[in-house]
Amino acid sequence: MSLRRFRFPFADRPTGRRAVRYASLSVMLVLAACASKKSADEMVSRMASADTLYNNGIDALRSQRYPLAAAEFEVLQQNYPYSGYTANAQLMEGYADYLQDKYPDAVQQLDRFLELHPTSPDAAYAFYLRALCYYEQVADVQRDQQGTVEAMNALEEVVTRFPQSPYARDAQLKIDLCRDHLAGKEMLVGRFYQQQRNYEAAVNRYQRVIQDFQTTNHVPEALERLVEVYLDLGLTEQARRSASVLSYNYPGSKWYRYSYNMLRSEHLLAADMPVPVSPQHDHGGPARRGFFSRAWHAVF
């Protein structure tokens, strides 16, 4: 159908008083439209530029006004999605959220950044900051440790993806702390089971510490607790074997002294079991992971 043949509603012009009313209404609508357009234009003209918003956000970060910084970076992203500052604004908003302890918000923002900019030169930092968000939420050993597992996984991703980055070393240190935390949880549960005389469950917990967390500081105690449990169960040979591993790897540990004294009081000391060395002669720390693993499996 031709536009010439199409009948518009206003094709028939009203006459008289109705015409005046319609004309007035038309003028008001035109003026309102002009005013609306003028208002929108003024809003656009008042909107700060992308670089101004970004610099305002950085200044707010430096002056520790973190909510303001996050707001500036958010406005930049919403109004200048294709600006050269947008990627940095996403990263910096995640950092501002992190500094406010808004860890879930920070993770969400950093995930967005990594999804949109996986090859960014700042990707290593984004992964590291994301891992810190999980690490800061690690709960006390008395509570569920799922958060510790998530933190350790995120930190391991930093080490795996960016082994040569300046963040890898700190991430590895925090991984070791997470492992120590998880081992501490296992020891807590193991001691509870031991107190309840649920010896099988206690042994499982202590053995897990020895086998899965060999580099942590909880291994000597786990070995000593095994000596206690095996003696309570009348399994003297297993108790001696646990004490033997403890004496070889931690000869100056107080846990070996406890084990040695228990076995001596029960007249169960093996002939080749050494007398505990004084603490000042102990060089400290567990044996190397591979060697410790071989020693443990050789005995058991």
Coordinates of C-alpha atoms in Angstrom, one line a residue:
M1 CA 0.0 0.0 0.0
S2 CA 1.3 3.4 -0.9
L3 CA 1.9 6.0 1.8
R4 CA -0.2 8.4 -0.3
R5 CA -3.2 6.1 0.0
F6 CA -2.7 5.4 3.7
R7 CA -5.2 7.3 5.8
F8 CA -3.6 8.8 9.0
P9 CA -5.8 9.6 12.0
F10 CA -5.0 13.3 11.8
A11 CA -5.9 13.5 8.0
D12 CA -9.2 15.2 8.8
R13 CA -8.4 18.6 10.4
P14 CA -10.8 19.6 13.2
T15 CA -12.4 23.0 13.0
G16 CA -13.4 25.7 15.3
R17 CA -12.9 25.4 19.1
R18 CA -11.7 21.8 18.7
A19 CA -9.0 23.0 16.4
V20 CA -7.8 25.5 18.9
R21 CA -7.6 22.9 21.6
Y22 CA -5.8 20.5 19.4
A23 CA -3.4 23.2 18.3
S24 CA -2.6 24.1 21.9
L25 CA -2.1 20.5 22.8
S26 CA 0.3 20.1 19.9
V27 CA 2.3 23.1 20.9
M28 CA 2.6 21.8 24.5
L29 CA 3.7 18.4 23.2
V30 CA 6.3 20.0 21.0
L31 CA 7.6 22.2 23.9
A32 CA 7.7 19.2 26.2
A33 CA 9.6 17.2 23.7
C34 CA 12.1 20.0 23.2
A35 CA 12.5 20.4 27.0
S36 CA 13.0 16.7 27.4
K37 CA 15.7 16.6 24.6
K38 CA 17.4 19.7 26.2
S39 CA 17.4 18.0 29.6
A40 CA 18.9 14.8 28.1
D41 CA 21.5 16.8 26.2
E42 CA 22.4 18.6 29.4
M43 CA 22.8 15.3 31.3
V44 CA 25.1 14.0 28.6
S45 CA 27.1 17.2 28.6
R46 CA 27.4 17.0 32.4
M47 CA 28.6 13.3 32.4
A48 CA 32.3 13.2 33.2
S49 CA 34.6 11.7 30.6
A50 CA 35.9 8.2 30.9
D51 CA 39.4 9.3 31.9
T52 CA 38.0 11.7 34.5
L53 CA 35.9 8.9 36.0
Y54 CA 38.9 6.6 36.1
N55 CA 41.2 9.1 37.6
N56 CA 38.5 10.0 40.2
G57 CA 38.3 6.3 41.1
I58 CA 42.1 6.0 41.5
D59 CA 42.2 9.1 43.6
A60 CA 39.4 7.7 45.8
L61 CA 41.4 4.4 46.2
R62 CA 44.5 6.3 47.3
S63 CA 42.5 8.3 49.9
Q64 CA 40.9 5.1 51.1
R65 CA 37.4 6.1 50.0
Y66 CA 36.7 2.7 48.7
P67 CA 32.9 2.9 48.2
L68 CA 33.3 6.1 46.1
A69 CA 36.1 4.4 44.1
A70 CA 33.9 1.4 43.3
A71 CA 31.0 3.8 42.3
E72 CA 33.3 5.8 40.0
F73 CA 34.5 2.6 38.3
E74 CA 31.0 1.2 38.0
V75 CA 29.7 4.4 36.3
L76 CA 32.6 4.3 33.9
Q77 CA 31.7 0.8 32.9
Q78 CA 28.0 1.5 32.4
N79 CA 28.5 4.7 30.4
Y80 CA 31.7 3.9 28.4
P81 CA 31.6 0.2 27.8
Y82 CA 34.0 0.5 24.9
S83 CA 36.5 2.9 26.4
G84 CA 40.1 2.0 26.8
Y85 CA 39.6 2.5 30.6
T86 CA 36.8 0.0 30.9
A87 CA 39.0 -3.1 31.5
N88 CA 41.1 -1.4 34.1
A89 CA 37.9 -0.1 35.7
Q90 CA 36.6 -3.7 36.1
L91 CA 39.8 -4.7 37.7
M92 CA 40.0 -1.7 40.0
E93 CA 36.3 -2.1 41.1
G94 CA 37.2 -5.7 42.1
Y95 CA 40.1 -4.3 44.1
A96 CA 37.9 -1.7 45.7
D97 CA 35.4 -4.4 46.7
Y98 CA 38.2 -6.5 48.1
L99 CA 39.4 -3.6 50.3
Q100 CA 35.8 -3.3 51.6
D101 CA 35.8 -7.0 52.5
K102 CA 33.0 -7.5 49.9
Y103 CA 34.6 -10.7 48.7
P104 CA 31.7 -12.3 46.7
D105 CA 31.3 -9.0 44.9
A106 CA 35.0 -8.8 44.2
V107 CA 35.1 -12.3 42.9
Q108 CA 32.1 -11.6 40.6
Q109 CA 33.8 -8.5 39.2
L110 CA 37.1 -10.3 38.7
D111 CA 35.4 -13.2 37.0
R112 CA 33.9 -10.8 34.6
F113 CA 37.2 -9.2 33.9
L114 CA 38.9 -12.6 33.3
E115 CA 36.0 -13.7 31.0
L116 CA 36.2 -10.6 28.9
H117 CA 40.0 -10.2 29.0
P118 CA 41.6 -13.6 29.4
T119 CA 44.9 -12.6 27.7
S120 CA 45.2 -9.3 29.5
P121 CA 48.7 -8.5 30.9
D122 CA 46.9 -8.0 34.2
A123 CA 45.3 -11.5 34.2
A124 CA 47.9 -12.8 36.7
Y125 CA 47.1 -10.1 39.1
A126 CA 43.3 -10.7 38.6
F127 CA 43.7 -14.4 39.4
Y128 CA 45.9 -13.6 42.4
L129 CA 43.4 -11.1 43.8
R130 CA 40.5 -13.5 43.2
A131 CA 42.5 -16.2 45.2
L132 CA 43.0 -13.7 48.0
C133 CA 39.3 -13.1 48.2
Y134 CA 38.8 -16.8 48.9
Y135 CA 41.8 -16.9 51.2
E136 CA 40.5 -14.1 53.4
Q137 CA 37.3 -16.1 54.0
V138 CA 39.1 -19.2 55.4
A139 CA 37.3 -20.2 58.5
D140 CA 38.6 -21.3 61.9
V141 CA 39.4 -25.0 62.1
Q142 CA 36.4 -25.4 64.3
R143 CA 34.2 -24.7 61.3
D144 CA 33.6 -26.3 57.9
Q145 CA 36.7 -26.1 55.7
Q146 CA 35.1 -25.9 52.2
G147 CA 36.2 -22.3 52.0
T148 CA 39.8 -23.4 52.7
V149 CA 39.6 -26.0 49.8
E150 CA 38.3 -23.3 47.5
A151 CA 41.1 -20.9 48.5
M152 CA 43.7 -23.6 48.0
N153 CA 42.3 -24.4 44.5
A154 CA 42.3 -20.7 43.5
L155 CA 45.9 -20.2 44.8
E156 CA 47.0 -23.3 43.0
E157 CA 45.5 -21.9 39.8
V158 CA 47.8 -18.8 40.2
V159 CA 50.9 -21.0 40.6
T160 CA 49.9 -23.3 37.7
R161 CA 49.0 -20.5 35.2
F162 CA 51.7 -18.0 36.2
P163 CA 54.6 -19.9 37.8
Q164 CA 57.1 -17.1 36.9
S165 CA 54.9 -14.2 38.0
P166 CA 55.7 -12.3 41.2
Y167 CA 52.4 -13.6 42.7
A168 CA 53.3 -17.3 42.4
R169 CA 55.7 -17.4 45.4
D170 CA 53.2 -15.7 47.8
A171 CA 50.4 -18.0 46.5
Q172 CA 52.6 -21.0 47.2
L173 CA 53.2 -19.8 50.8
K174 CA 49.4 -19.4 51.2
I175 CA 48.8 -22.8 49.8
D176 CA 51.1 -24.3 52.5
L177 CA 49.1 -22.4 55.1
C178 CA 45.9 -23.7 53.7
R179 CA 47.3 -27.3 53.8
D180 CA 48.3 -26.7 57.4
H181 CA 44.8 -25.5 58.1
L182 CA 43.2 -28.6 56.6
A183 CA 45.6 -30.8 58.5
G184 CA 44.7 -29.0 61.7
K185 CA 41.0 -29.7 61.0
E186 CA 41.8 -33.4 60.5
M187 CA 43.7 -33.5 63.8
L188 CA 40.8 -31.8 65.6
V189 CA 38.4 -34.4 64.4
G190 CA 40.9 -37.2 65.1
R191 CA 41.3 -36.1 68.7
F192 CA 37.6 -36.0 69.1
Y193 CA 37.2 -39.5 67.8
Q194 CA 40.0 -40.7 70.0
Q195 CA 38.4 -39.1 73.1
Q196 CA 35.2 -40.9 72.1
R197 CA 37.1 -44.2 71.8
N198 CA 36.1 -44.4 68.2
Y199 CA 39.6 -45.6 67.4
E200 CA 39.1 -46.7 63.8
A201 CA 37.9 -43.2 62.8
A202 CA 40.7 -41.6 64.7
V203 CA 43.3 -43.7 63.0
N204 CA 41.9 -42.8 59.6
R205 CA 42.2 -39.1 60.4
Y206 CA 45.7 -39.3 61.7
Q207 CA 46.8 -41.4 58.8
R208 CA 45.4 -38.9 56.4
V209 CA 47.4 -36.2 57.9
I210 CA 50.6 -38.3 57.6
Q211 CA 49.9 -39.3 54.0
D212 CA 48.2 -36.2 52.5
F213 CA 49.7 -33.4 54.5
Q214 CA 53.3 -34.5 54.9
T215 CA 54.8 -31.1 54.8
T216 CA 52.7 -29.6 57.6
N217 CA 53.7 -29.2 61.3
H218 CA 50.9 -31.6 62.3
V219 CA 52.6 -34.8 61.2
P220 CA 54.7 -35.4 64.4
E221 CA 51.6 -35.1 66.6
A222 CA 49.6 -37.4 64.2
L223 CA 52.3 -40.1 64.6
E224 CA 52.3 -39.7 68.3
R225 CA 48.5 -40.0 68.5
L226 CA 48.8 -43.2 66.5
V227 CA 51.1 -44.6 69.1
E228 CA 48.5 -43.8 71.8
V229 CA 45.7 -45.3 69.8
Y230 CA 47.6 -48.5 69.0
L231 CA 48.6 -48.9 72.6
D232 CA 45.0 -48.5 73.7
L233 CA 44.1 -51.2 71.1
G234 CA 46.9 -53.5 72.2
L235 CA 48.5 -53.3 68.8
T236 CA 52.1 -53.0 70.1
E237 CA 53.9 -53.6 66.9
Q238 CA 52.0 -50.9 65.1
A239 CA 52.7 -48.5 68.0
R240 CA 56.4 -49.3 67.7
R241 CA 56.4 -48.7 63.9
S242 CA 54.7 -45.3 64.3
A243 CA 57.2 -44.3 67.0
S244 CA 60.1 -45.5 64.7
V245 CA 58.9 -43.3 61.9
L246 CA 58.6 -40.4 64.4
S247 CA 62.1 -41.0 65.8
Y248 CA 63.7 -41.1 62.3
N249 CA 62.0 -37.9 61.0
Y250 CA 61.6 -35.8 64.2
P251 CA 64.2 -37.1 66.7
G252 CA 64.1 -33.8 68.7
S253 CA 60.3 -33.4 68.7
K254 CA 58.4 -33.4 71.9
W255 CA 56.0 -35.8 70.2
Y256 CA 58.7 -38.4 69.9
R257 CA 59.7 -37.9 73.5
Y258 CA 56.0 -38.5 74.5
S259 CA 56.0 -41.7 72.4
Y260 CA 59.3 -42.9 73.7
N261 CA 58.2 -42.4 77.3
M262 CA 54.9 -44.2 76.8
L263 CA 56.6 -47.2 75.2
R264 CA 59.2 -47.3 77.9
S265 CA 56.6 -47.1 80.7
E266 CA 54.9 -50.1 79.1
H267 CA 58.2 -51.9 78.7
L268 CA 57.6 -52.0 74.9
L269 CA 60.7 -50.1 73.6
A270 CA 62.3 -51.8 70.6
A271 CA 66.0 -52.5 71.0
D272 CA 66.9 -50.2 68.1
M273 CA 64.8 -47.3 69.2
P274 CA 67.0 -44.3 69.9
V275 CA 66.9 -42.1 73.0
P276 CA 65.2 -38.8 72.1
V277 CA 67.7 -36.1 71.3
S278 CA 67.6 -32.8 73.1
P279 CA 65.7 -30.0 71.3
Q280 CA 68.8 -28.0 70.6
H281 CA 70.2 -30.8 68.5
D282 CA 67.1 -31.1 66.4
H283 CA 67.5 -29.4 63.0
G284 CA 63.7 -29.0 62.9
G285 CA 61.2 -29.5 60.2
P286 CA 60.0 -32.6 58.4
A287 CA 62.1 -34.6 56.1
R288 CA 61.8 -34.1 52.4
R289 CA 58.4 -35.1 51.1
G290 CA 59.6 -37.9 48.8
F291 CA 61.9 -39.4 51.5
F292 CA 59.2 -39.1 54.2
S293 CA 56.7 -40.9 51.9
R294 CA 59.2 -43.7 51.2
A295 CA 60.0 -44.1 54.9
W296 CA 56.3 -44.2 55.9
H297 CA 55.4 -46.8 53.3
A298 CA 58.5 -48.8 54.0
V299 CA 57.5 -49.2 57.6
F300 CA 53.8 -49.7 56.9

